[in-house]
Tab-separated table of C-alpha atoms in Angstrom:
chain	number	residue	atom	x	y	z
A	270	MET	CA	45.913	-52.484	71.748
A	271	LYS	CA	47.566	-55.628	73.042
A	272	TRP	CA	45.237	-57.796	70.967
A	273	LEU	CA	47.350	-56.881	67.931
A	274	ASP	CA	50.123	-59.100	69.325
A	275	LYS	CA	47.801	-62.135	69.098
A	276	LEU	CA	47.421	-61.981	65.317
A	277	ARG	CA	49.160	-64.955	63.726
A	278	PRO	CA	49.393	-66.449	60.201
A	279	THR	CA	48.051	-69.922	59.466
A	280	GLY	CA	50.407	-72.751	60.472
A	281	GLU	CA	53.921	-72.298	61.767
A	282	PRO	CA	55.369	-68.849	62.521
A	283	TRP	CA	56.964	-67.181	59.530
A	284	SER	CA	60.612	-66.326	59.262
A	285	LEU	CA	61.839	-62.990	57.947
A	286	GLN	CA	62.955	-64.701	54.746
A	287	GLU	CA	59.513	-66.220	54.192
A	288	LEU	CA	57.880	-62.892	54.884
A	289	MET	CA	60.136	-61.025	52.421
A	290	ALA	CA	59.512	-63.642	49.736
A	291	VAL	CA	55.715	-63.426	49.928
A	292	SER	CA	55.078	-59.795	50.786
A	293	ALA	CA	54.016	-57.236	48.162
A	294	SER	CA	55.405	-54.374	50.264
A	295	SER	CA	58.827	-52.811	50.085
A	296	PRO	CA	61.553	-53.969	52.492
A	297	ARG	CA	61.526	-50.512	54.058
A	298	LEU	CA	57.834	-50.704	54.951
A	299	LEU	CA	58.162	-54.290	56.192
A	300	VAL	CA	61.021	-53.395	58.529
A	301	GLU	CA	59.060	-50.461	59.933
A	302	ALA	CA	55.910	-52.586	60.313
A	303	ILE	CA	57.827	-55.327	62.126
A	304	GLU	CA	59.265	-52.773	64.532
A	305	VAL	CA	55.764	-51.439	65.309
A	306	LEU	CA	53.624	-54.600	65.157
A	307	GLY	CA	55.981	-57.547	65.444
A	308	MET	CA	56.955	-60.268	62.997
A	309	GLN	CA	53.888	-62.535	63.215
A	310	PRO	CA	51.185	-59.822	63.110
A	311	VAL	CA	52.881	-58.525	59.966
A	312	ALA	CA	52.896	-62.057	58.540
A	313	TRP	CA	49.157	-62.265	59.319
A	314	VAL	CA	48.556	-59.020	57.383
A	315	VAL	CA	50.533	-60.274	54.376
A	316	GLU	CA	48.664	-63.580	54.344
A	317	THR	CA	45.254	-61.997	54.921
A	318	SER	CA	45.730	-59.252	52.320
A	319	ALA	CA	45.705	-61.802	49.501
A	320	GLU	CA	42.347	-63.097	50.753
A	321	ILE	CA	41.014	-59.535	51.078
A	322	ASN	CA	42.108	-58.745	47.544
A	323	ALA	CA	40.210	-61.745	46.170
A	324	ALA	CA	37.101	-60.831	48.186
A	325	VAL	CA	37.232	-57.238	46.929
A	326	ASP	CA	37.501	-58.397	43.314
A	327	GLU	CA	34.381	-60.513	43.798
A	328	ARG	CA	32.430	-57.593	45.313
A	329	GLU	CA	33.462	-55.323	42.432
A	330	ARG	CA	32.221	-57.882	39.918
A	331	ARG	CA	28.843	-58.105	41.627
A	332	ARG	CA	28.503	-54.299	41.712
A	333	GLY	CA	29.511	-53.878	38.083
A	334	PHE	CA	32.773	-52.031	38.772
A	335	PRO	CA	35.922	-52.836	36.772
A	336	THR	CA	38.015	-55.285	38.788
A	337	SER	CA	41.683	-54.639	39.525
A	338	GLN	CA	43.478	-57.892	38.706
A	339	THR	CA	46.910	-56.317	38.840
A	340	GLY	CA	49.997	-56.402	41.031
A	341	ARG	CA	49.196	-52.805	41.967
A	342	SER	CA	45.950	-53.951	43.540
A	343	LYS	CA	47.699	-56.527	45.709
A	344	ARG	CA	50.406	-54.074	46.777
A	345	ALA	CA	47.876	-51.361	47.598
A	346	THR	CA	45.728	-53.693	49.721
A	347	GLU	CA	48.650	-55.023	51.738
A	348	ARG	CA	50.321	-51.660	52.276
A	349	ALA	CA	47.106	-49.919	53.283
A	350	PHE	CA	46.254	-52.744	55.709
A	351	LEU	CA	49.712	-52.548	57.296
A	352	MET	CA	49.393	-48.796	57.754
A	353	LEU	CA	45.923	-49.209	59.255
A	354	LEU	CA	47.257	-51.548	61.955
A	355	MET	CA	50.361	-49.431	62.494
A	356	SER	CA	48.116	-46.422	63.002
A	357	MET	CA	45.992	-48.386	65.452
A	358	ARG	CA	49.114	-49.185	67.417
A	359	GLY	CA	50.276	-45.581	67.260
A	360	GLY	CA	46.849	-44.088	67.842
A	361	GLY	CA	44.431	-42.620	65.297
A	362	SER	CA	45.912	-41.925	61.849
A	363	SER	CA	49.416	-41.146	63.069
A	364	TYR	CA	51.117	-42.802	60.090
A	365	LEU	CA	49.311	-40.451	57.727
A	366	SER	CA	50.233	-37.227	59.506
A	367	ASP	CA	52.824	-36.358	56.838
A	368	GLY	CA	50.500	-37.092	53.922
A	369	LEU	CA	50.078	-40.197	51.799
A	370	PRO	CA	53.295	-42.259	52.067
A	371	ASP	CA	55.353	-42.840	48.933
A	372	GLU	CA	54.481	-46.533	49.238
A	373	LEU	CA	50.906	-45.691	48.246
A	374	ARG	CA	51.482	-42.533	46.225
A	375	SER	CA	53.412	-44.557	43.648
A	376	ILE	CA	50.390	-46.836	43.217
A	377	VAL	CA	48.052	-43.863	42.761
A	378	ARG	CA	50.482	-42.471	40.180
A	379	ALA	CA	50.385	-45.752	38.240
A	380	ASP	CA	46.573	-45.807	38.352
A	381	VAL	CA	46.450	-42.285	36.929
A	382	ARG	CA	48.780	-43.188	34.085
A	383	HIS	CA	46.788	-46.317	33.297
A	384	GLY	CA	43.577	-44.306	33.065
A	385	ILE	CA	41.875	-45.665	36.192
A	386	ALA	CA	39.005	-43.307	37.008
A	387	LEU	CA	38.898	-41.689	40.436
A	388	GLU	CA	35.440	-43.181	41.009
A	389	VAL	CA	36.808	-46.688	40.451
A	390	LEU	CA	39.809	-46.050	42.681
A	391	MET	CA	37.726	-44.615	45.532
A	392	ASN	CA	35.251	-47.483	45.302
A	393	ARG	CA	38.118	-49.918	45.726
A	394	VAL	CA	39.611	-47.960	48.635
A	395	TRP	CA	36.332	-48.073	50.532
A	396	THR	CA	35.716	-51.723	49.674
A	397	VAL	CA	39.210	-52.773	50.777
A	398	HIS	CA	38.770	-50.834	54.001
A	399	SER	CA	35.391	-52.463	54.655
A	400	VAL	CA	36.602	-56.004	53.972
A	401	ALA	CA	39.810	-55.463	55.951
A	402	LYS	CA	37.832	-54.265	58.980
A	403	GLU	CA	35.467	-57.238	58.721
A	404	THR	CA	38.412	-59.646	58.512
A	405	LEU	CA	40.176	-57.991	61.416
A	406	THR	CA	37.010	-58.086	63.528
A	407	GLU	CA	36.500	-61.814	62.900
A	408	SER	CA	40.116	-62.577	63.796
A	409	VAL	CA	39.885	-60.543	66.989
A	410	ARG	CA	36.705	-62.376	68.068
A	411	ALA	CA	38.673	-65.611	68.082
A	412	GLU	CA	41.561	-64.161	70.099
A	413	VAL	CA	39.915	-61.873	72.669
A	414	SER	CA	37.915	-62.916	75.728
A	415	PRO	CA	34.171	-62.106	75.807
A	416	GLU	CA	34.790	-59.666	78.653
A	417	GLU	CA	37.166	-57.602	76.512
A	418	LEU	CA	35.444	-58.009	73.168
A	419	ILE	CA	33.013	-55.057	73.338
A	420	ASP	CA	35.743	-52.578	74.258
A	421	VAL	CA	38.158	-53.987	71.682
A	422	LEU	CA	35.590	-53.831	68.869
A	423	ALA	CA	34.676	-50.266	69.809
A	424	ALA	CA	38.358	-49.304	69.722
A	425	ILE	CA	38.771	-50.969	66.310
A	426	ASN	CA	35.749	-49.164	64.879
A	427	GLU	CA	36.897	-45.788	66.165
A	428	ALA	CA	40.474	-46.210	64.941
A	429	ALA	CA	39.372	-47.596	61.563
A	430	PHE	CA	36.916	-44.721	61.049
A	431	ASP	CA	39.563	-42.141	61.915
A	432	PHE	CA	42.112	-43.768	59.612
A	433	ALA	CA	39.641	-44.143	56.720
A	434	ASN	CA	38.579	-40.498	56.763
A	435	VAL	CA	42.151	-39.257	56.541
A	436	PHE	CA	43.234	-41.983	54.110
A	437	VAL	CA	40.412	-41.378	51.610
A	438	ARG	CA	41.046	-37.629	51.613
A	439	LEU	CA	44.776	-38.143	51.005
A	440	VAL	CA	44.189	-40.648	48.202
A	441	ALA	CA	41.791	-38.268	46.428
A	442	ALA	CA	44.195	-35.337	46.815
A	443	SER	CA	47.110	-37.455	45.607
A	444	TYR	CA	45.080	-38.614	42.602
A	445	GLU	CA	44.299	-35.040	41.558
A	446	GLU	CA	47.915	-33.967	42.055
A	447	GLU	CA	49.271	-36.899	40.055
A	448	GLN	CA	46.651	-36.328	37.380
A	449	ARG	CA	47.691	-32.685	37.004
A	450	ALA	CA	51.355	-33.702	36.741
A	451	TRP	CA	50.535	-36.394	34.170
A	452	ARG	CA	48.426	-33.996	32.144
A	453	ARG	CA	51.192	-31.396	32.157
A	454	ARG	CA	53.623	-33.988	30.844
A	455	ARG	CA	51.206	-35.174	28.176
A	456	SER	CA	50.353	-31.578	27.358
A	457	GLY	CA	53.999	-30.874	26.624
A	458	GLU	CA	54.259	-33.939	24.395
A	459	GLN	CA	51.029	-33.057	22.606
A	460	ARG	CA	52.071	-29.434	22.153
A	461	GLU	CA	55.399	-30.534	20.653
A	462	ILE	CA	53.554	-32.649	18.063
A	463	VAL	CA	51.125	-29.818	17.289
A	464	GLU	CA	53.909	-27.268	16.872
A	465	ARG	CA	55.782	-29.535	14.468
A	466	VAL	CA	52.652	-30.108	12.381
A	467	ILE	CA	51.888	-26.380	12.366
A	468	ALA	CA	55.457	-25.745	11.196
A	469	GLY	CA	54.823	-27.956	8.152
A	470	HIS	CA	55.962	-31.401	9.268
A	471	GLU	CA	53.780	-34.429	8.721
A	472	PRO	CA	52.163	-35.942	11.838
A	473	PRO	CA	54.390	-38.674	13.313
A	474	GLU	CA	53.216	-42.169	12.474
A	475	ALA	CA	53.416	-43.389	16.078
A	476	CYS	CA	51.671	-40.519	17.838
A	477	ASP	CA	48.322	-42.243	18.485
A	478	ALA	CA	49.137	-43.046	22.120
A	479	THR	CA	50.093	-39.444	22.891
A	480	LEU	CA	47.732	-37.617	20.551
A	481	PRO	CA	44.976	-39.973	19.330
A	482	VAL	CA	43.510	-37.727	16.665
A	483	LEU	CA	41.843	-38.420	13.307
A	484	TRP	CA	44.197	-36.398	11.109
A	485	GLY	CA	42.159	-37.150	7.996
A	486	GLY	CA	38.949	-35.890	9.577
A	487	LEU	CA	37.600	-32.401	10.195
A	488	HIS	CA	39.255	-29.975	12.598
A	489	LEU	CA	38.110	-26.862	14.432
A	490	CYS	CA	40.450	-24.825	16.629
A	491	GLY	CA	39.739	-22.156	19.203
A	492	VAL	CA	41.703	-19.868	21.524
A	493	ALA	CA	40.425	-18.653	24.899
A	494	TRP	CA	41.656	-15.992	27.310
A	495	LEU	CA	40.435	-14.250	30.459
A	496	ASP	CA	39.306	-10.658	30.405
A	497	GLU	CA	39.808	-8.301	33.339
A	498	THR	CA	36.728	-9.660	35.145
A	499	GLY	CA	37.694	-13.300	34.850
A	500	HIS	CA	38.929	-15.158	37.907
A	501	SER	CA	38.291	-18.650	39.204
A	502	GLU	CA	40.215	-20.959	41.482
A	503	TYR	CA	39.015	-23.852	39.334
A	504	ILE	CA	39.639	-22.328	35.887
A	505	GLU	CA	41.533	-25.428	34.676
A	506	ARG	CA	38.597	-27.706	35.373
A	507	GLU	CA	36.075	-25.179	34.061
A	508	LEU	CA	37.916	-24.763	30.749
A	509	ALA	CA	38.248	-28.535	30.385
A	510	ASP	CA	34.522	-28.876	31.065
A	511	PHE	CA	33.746	-26.192	28.493
A	512	GLY	CA	35.869	-27.985	25.888
A	513	ALA	CA	34.033	-31.257	26.549
A	514	ARG	CA	30.582	-29.647	26.421
A	515	ALA	CA	31.537	-27.886	23.205
A	516	ALA	CA	32.640	-31.234	21.752
A	517	GLY	CA	29.238	-32.660	22.615
A	518	LEU	CA	27.413	-29.705	21.075
A	519	LEU	CA	29.508	-29.880	17.900
A	520	ASP	CA	29.314	-33.703	17.764
A	521	ALA	CA	33.111	-33.981	17.799
A	522	VAL	CA	34.815	-37.307	18.522
A	523	GLY	CA	37.380	-35.686	20.790
A	524	VAL	CA	38.839	-32.466	22.138
A	525	PHE	CA	42.385	-31.578	23.123
A	526	VAL	CA	43.108	-28.621	25.376
A	527	HIS	CA	46.496	-27.131	26.140
A	528	GLU	CA	48.012	-23.842	27.230
A	529	SER	CA	50.568	-21.945	25.201
A	530	GLN	CA	51.935	-18.512	26.068
A	531	GLY	CA	49.122	-17.770	28.490
A	532	LEU	CA	46.338	-18.733	26.069
A	533	THR	CA	44.168	-21.839	26.214
A	534	HIS	CA	43.927	-23.674	22.886
A	535	PHE	CA	40.994	-25.948	22.018
A	536	TRP	CA	41.162	-28.445	19.182
A	537	TRP	CA	37.968	-30.286	18.288
A	538	ASN	CA	38.369	-33.324	16.047
A	539	PHE	CA	35.645	-34.918	13.868
A	540	ASP	CA	35.173	-38.010	11.733
A	541	ALA	CA	35.902	-37.506	8.041
A	542	ALA	CA	32.231	-38.215	7.243
A	543	ALA	CA	30.891	-35.806	9.889
A	544	PRO	CA	28.884	-32.762	8.765
A	545	TRP	CA	30.734	-29.454	8.710
A	546	PRO	CA	30.804	-28.159	12.308
A	547	ASP	CA	28.752	-25.074	13.093
A	548	ALA	CA	31.280	-22.834	14.857
A	549	GLY	CA	28.603	-20.228	15.465
A	550	SER	CA	26.792	-22.576	17.857
A	551	LEU	CA	29.595	-22.014	20.376
A	552	GLU	CA	28.380	-18.449	20.847
A	553	HIS	CA	25.431	-19.692	22.893
A	554	LEU	CA	27.284	-22.289	24.982
A	555	GLU	CA	27.881	-21.187	28.571
A	556	ARG	CA	31.496	-20.366	29.298
A	557	PRO	CA	33.384	-19.863	32.576
A	558	PRO	CA	32.986	-16.264	33.813
A	559	GLY	CA	35.353	-13.812	32.139
A	560	VAL	CA	36.413	-16.227	29.388
A	561	ARG	CA	36.478	-14.936	25.825
A	562	LEU	CA	36.815	-17.169	22.805
A	563	ALA	CA	38.138	-16.910	19.265
A	564	VAL	CA	37.176	-19.739	16.893
A	565	GLY	CA	38.967	-20.552	13.644
A	566	SER	CA	37.511	-21.833	10.391
A	567	ALA	CA	36.851	-25.559	10.171
A	568	GLY	CA	39.145	-27.527	7.862
A	569	ARG	CA	39.700	-31.049	6.596
A	570	GLY	CA	42.877	-33.100	6.859
A	571	VAL	CA	46.277	-31.929	8.051
A	572	ASP	CA	46.180	-28.789	5.912
A	573	GLY	CA	42.711	-28.021	7.233
A	574	PHE	CA	43.991	-28.355	10.801
A	575	ARG	CA	46.790	-25.883	10.069
A	576	GLU	CA	44.360	-23.405	8.519
A	577	SER	CA	41.961	-23.663	11.458
A	578	TYR	CA	44.790	-23.208	13.944
A	579	HIS	CA	46.170	-20.129	12.193
A	580	ALA	CA	42.685	-18.656	11.776
A	581	ALA	CA	41.983	-19.064	15.501
A	582	GLU	CA	45.330	-17.482	16.390
A	583	GLN	CA	44.697	-14.536	14.062
A	584	THR	CA	41.194	-14.046	15.429
A	585	ALA	CA	42.545	-14.161	18.982
A	586	THR	CA	44.581	-11.008	18.296
A	587	LEU	CA	41.322	-9.230	19.114
A	588	ARG	CA	42.226	-9.781	22.772
A	589	HIS	CA	44.451	-6.705	22.391
A	590	TRP	CA	41.449	-4.562	21.490
A	591	PRO	CA	38.501	-3.442	23.635
A	592	THR	CA	35.707	-5.293	21.835
A	593	PRO	CA	32.174	-5.792	23.178
A	594	TYR	CA	31.983	-9.355	21.846
A	595	ASP	CA	32.803	-12.402	23.977
A	596	VAL	CA	32.934	-14.901	21.101
A	597	VAL	CA	34.385	-14.097	17.688
A	598	ILE	CA	34.352	-16.437	14.687
A	599	ALA	CA	37.117	-16.277	12.095
A	600	ASP	CA	34.690	-16.623	9.194
A	601	ASP	CA	32.964	-13.444	10.389
A	602	VAL	CA	35.949	-11.242	11.212
A	603	ALA	CA	38.964	-12.506	9.221
A	604	HIS	CA	38.860	-9.507	6.880
A	605	LEU	CA	38.612	-7.166	9.857
A	606	THR	CA	41.529	-8.660	11.794
A	607	MET	CA	43.684	-8.192	8.696
A	608	LEU	CA	42.793	-4.497	8.642
A	609	LEU	CA	43.424	-4.238	12.382
A	610	ALA	CA	46.949	-5.606	11.931
A	611	ASP	CA	47.911	-1.984	11.188
A	612	PRO	CA	46.070	-0.008	13.889
A	613	ASP	CA	46.945	3.445	12.566
A	614	ALA	CA	45.897	2.523	9.044
A	615	ALA	CA	42.626	1.056	10.351
A	616	TRP	CA	41.887	4.276	12.272
A	617	ARG	CA	42.640	6.439	9.242
A	618	PHE	CA	40.467	4.212	7.040
A	619	VAL	CA	37.515	4.615	9.431
A	620	ARG	CA	37.921	8.417	9.584
A	621	ARG	CA	38.278	8.706	5.813
A	622	GLU	CA	35.299	6.533	4.908
A	623	LEU	CA	32.830	7.556	7.619
A	624	ARG	CA	33.626	11.250	7.959
A	625	ALA	CA	30.878	12.833	10.090
A	626	LEU	CA	29.183	9.431	10.385
A	627	ALA	CA	31.922	8.620	12.930
A	628	GLY	CA	30.402	11.080	15.406
A	629	ALA	CA	29.826	10.135	19.045
A	630	GLU	CA	26.195	11.310	19.332
A	631	THR	CA	23.534	8.691	20.074
A	632	ARG	CA	21.573	9.701	16.975
A	633	ILE	CA	24.612	9.139	14.742
A	634	ALA	CA	25.310	5.767	16.426
A	635	GLU	CA	21.749	4.685	15.553
A	636	ILE	CA	22.273	5.751	11.951
A	637	ARG	CA	25.548	3.810	11.774
A	638	GLU	CA	23.886	0.632	13.037
A	639	THR	CA	21.020	1.039	10.575
A	640	VAL	CA	23.346	1.554	7.603
A	641	ARG	CA	25.559	-1.397	8.629
A	642	LEU	CA	22.539	-3.707	8.619
A	643	TYR	CA	21.207	-2.115	5.433
A	644	LEU	CA	24.427	-2.638	3.468
A	645	SER	CA	25.077	-6.135	4.822
A	646	GLY	CA	21.482	-7.153	4.142
A	647	GLY	CA	21.285	-6.406	0.444
A	648	ASN	CA	19.896	-2.863	0.827
A	649	SER	CA	16.550	-4.229	2.042
A	650	ARG	CA	14.680	-1.592	4.066
A	651	ILE	CA	11.956	-4.090	4.981
A	652	ALA	CA	14.371	-6.652	6.423
A	653	VAL	CA	16.227	-4.024	8.446
A	654	ALA	CA	12.956	-2.539	9.656
A	655	LYS	CA	11.887	-5.954	10.965
A	656	ALA	CA	15.242	-6.490	12.645
A	657	LEU	CA	15.141	-3.094	14.399
A	658	HIS	CA	11.374	-3.036	14.933
A	659	LEU	CA	11.034	0.215	13.005
A	660	ALA	CA	9.017	1.380	10.042
A	661	PRO	CA	10.578	1.011	6.561
A	662	ASN	CA	10.230	4.774	6.090
A	663	THR	CA	12.377	5.306	9.198
A	664	ILE	CA	15.070	3.120	7.668
A	665	ALA	CA	14.940	5.114	4.432
A	666	TYR	CA	15.156	8.359	6.374
A	667	ARG	CA	18.230	7.180	8.328
A	668	VAL	CA	19.961	6.011	5.158
A	669	GLY	CA	19.347	9.437	3.696
A	670	GLN	CA	20.791	11.076	6.837
A	671	ALA	CA	23.857	8.872	6.516
A	672	GLY	CA	24.383	10.218	3.002
A	673	GLU	CA	24.315	13.773	4.327
A	674	LEU	CA	26.904	12.890	7.007
A	675	LEU	CA	29.104	11.133	4.453
A	676	GLY	CA	28.812	13.933	1.929
A	677	ARG	CA	27.831	11.386	-0.714
A	678	SER	CA	25.263	8.681	-1.287
A	679	VAL	CA	25.648	5.517	0.807
A	680	GLY	CA	25.632	3.597	-2.472
A	681	ASP	CA	28.653	5.439	-3.889
A	682	ARG	CA	31.247	3.406	-1.960
A	683	PRO	CA	29.142	0.671	-0.281
A	684	THR	CA	31.960	-1.846	0.229
A	685	GLN	CA	34.308	0.631	1.881
A	686	VAL	CA	31.555	2.106	4.057
A	687	LEU	CA	30.411	-1.349	5.164
A	688	LEU	CA	33.981	-2.346	6.081
A	689	ALA	CA	34.421	0.805	8.141
A	690	LEU	CA	31.102	0.241	9.904
A	691	GLN	CA	31.993	-3.380	10.667
A	692	LEU	CA	35.325	-2.235	12.077
A	693	VAL	CA	33.794	0.247	14.506
A	694	ASP	CA	31.125	-2.272	15.498
A	695	LEU	CA	33.896	-4.736	16.407
A	696	VAL	CA	36.263	-2.128	17.918
A	697	PRO	CA	34.304	0.985	18.992
A	698	SER	CA	37.498	2.748	20.151
A	699	LEU	CA	38.336	3.375	16.470
A	700	LEU	CA	35.715	6.131	16.608
A	701	ALA	CA	37.908	8.209	18.934
A	702	GLU	CA	39.258	11.483	17.575
A	703	ARG	CA	42.801	10.218	17.853
A	704	PRO	CA	43.198	7.141	20.047
A	705	GLU	CA	46.466	6.237	21.651
A	706	ARG	CA	48.417	3.675	19.694
A	707	LEU	CA	46.368	0.511	19.461
A	708	PRO	CA	46.903	-2.202	20.272
A	709	ALA	CA	50.572	-1.646	21.198
A	710	SER	CA	49.834	0.531	24.226
A	711	HIS	CA	46.640	-1.316	25.061
A	712	PRO	CA	47.536	-4.202	27.400
A	713	PRO	CA	46.180	-7.580	26.405
A	714	ALA	CA	43.354	-9.000	28.466
A	715	ARG	CA	44.640	-10.718	31.585
A	716	THR	CA	45.356	-14.380	31.082
A	717	ASN	CA	45.438	-17.079	33.680
A	718	GLN	CA	49.004	-18.149	34.336
A	719	ARG	CA	48.140	-21.528	35.825
A	720	GLN	CA	48.697	-24.610	33.704
A	721	HIS	CA	45.464	-25.568	31.993
A	722	VAL	CA	44.275	-29.129	31.548
A	723	PRO	CA	44.933	-31.095	28.373
A	724	VAL	CA	42.024	-33.472	27.880
A	725	ASP	CA	42.243	-36.757	26.017
A	726	ARG	CA	38.891	-37.814	24.605
A	727	LEU	CA	36.729	-36.467	27.399
A	728	PRO	CA	33.163	-37.852	27.634
A	729	LEU	CA	31.114	-35.945	25.113
A	730	GLU	CA	27.991	-34.994	27.070
A	731	ALA	CA	26.162	-32.386	25.032
A	732	VAL	CA	25.279	-30.037	27.875
A	733	LEU	CA	23.736	-26.799	26.702
A	734	ARG	CA	23.131	-24.358	29.529
A	735	GLY	CA	21.558	-21.458	27.708
A	736	ALA	CA	23.041	-18.181	26.548
A	737	GLY	CA	26.722	-17.350	27.049
A	738	THR	CA	27.956	-14.977	29.683
A	739	GLY	CA	29.101	-11.403	29.281
A	740	ALA	CA	28.258	-8.823	26.659
A	741	GLY	CA	27.305	-11.319	23.977
A	742	SER	CA	28.785	-12.772	20.831
A	743	LEU	CA	29.356	-11.430	17.364
A	744	VAL	CA	26.883	-13.443	15.356
A	745	GLY	CA	24.361	-13.330	18.199
A	746	GLN	CA	24.334	-9.515	18.120
A	747	ARG	CA	24.614	-8.860	14.432
A	748	ALA	CA	21.747	-9.189	11.977
A	749	ALA	CA	21.666	-12.139	9.633
A	750	ASN	CA	21.933	-11.642	5.884
A	751	PHE	CA	18.613	-10.146	4.870
A	752	ALA	CA	16.721	-11.177	1.807
A	753	PRO	CA	15.576	-8.205	-0.303
């Protein structure tokens, strides 16, 4: 491409000193560009890049995109234009064969840290490329003979297309990589603040930039983990998306997500005047496959945040047990997780209270479910009959059978019997004759060891995609409190 040698800046030829004084590129890139293109073609690129940058800003304004009136924008335009021409000289996208050069990666890194969206960045990349090619084409028309022009323009189009395809892919990949690194760093800073607050310290006064949370508002915490069926190459993104959709469903002002010891922690934050969040609504929100969730109790202020965090952590100990529920709410199971803290004692309690009602037969399982709903619903046969689609007399008959299996009336120790029934509903393995030590010998559900994504104030689209995945959720499968 000999026509490259004909590119010249306006006026007199530039000296190296003039070039170094005006250029937005590093001396290293300039030296390499001069070796490949020559002094004056490089001077033309430096001069023209400022004009391209102004033209791109104007196009972005007309299209409604945020403009990039920063030194980064000028540096990126000039450096990308230099590499385009160097690649044309070398053939194809040869100067991108080793990935995005540090000259441009540093600019992408700065854009990530300044919160520039990938959509905005990619729009600018394509616009700069388009304007640069138009400018180059017009300059070539003035320097190349009509006989050569068609072939030269075809060569420019082919080389520019090849370069753009590789360049755009590398910029997008670099953006995602830099974003992950930035999130990991911010995640560590956020986790340090959270751990100090959990330990009893007051939130730091100057933490808004790192952790912009309304400490005086309402808080709801959750803990997620993967069961044995869970696997996804994109689990980070899927968990971040779930946290954002949950924030929209709950009407939270923000959500923070971070990983700690193999578990993914969600923290939804609400205005102080917001209504109390309905944690149970999360049971019906679609989750990534294989993800199970423990949700704490909502709380107000710093103390409320601590309580919600601890409640979610305590509820998440159910990951050590084989439970049929995918979503568990602290308000529903807090009393049960306390009993399960001593597995042997919980097993003995179930055997002592249920006696023959702990049998494995299908008929006895039906009786257990009936009595659990009966006792939790205010002893209303009619309400339980409606819930199970049975006749009230059938409910009465099953309650009577339960008394025979217990060796006493169901009403003699209703609280203890109900607790035992709730335990075996949550952890059916407690019905075993003598289970192996639980949960010590029962391995926890597999967790994903990749770093999850901390999310700062994600857009709160309330996307509700129907029922959750897996075996169901606790409130969704239990009967509501029945009126007599």
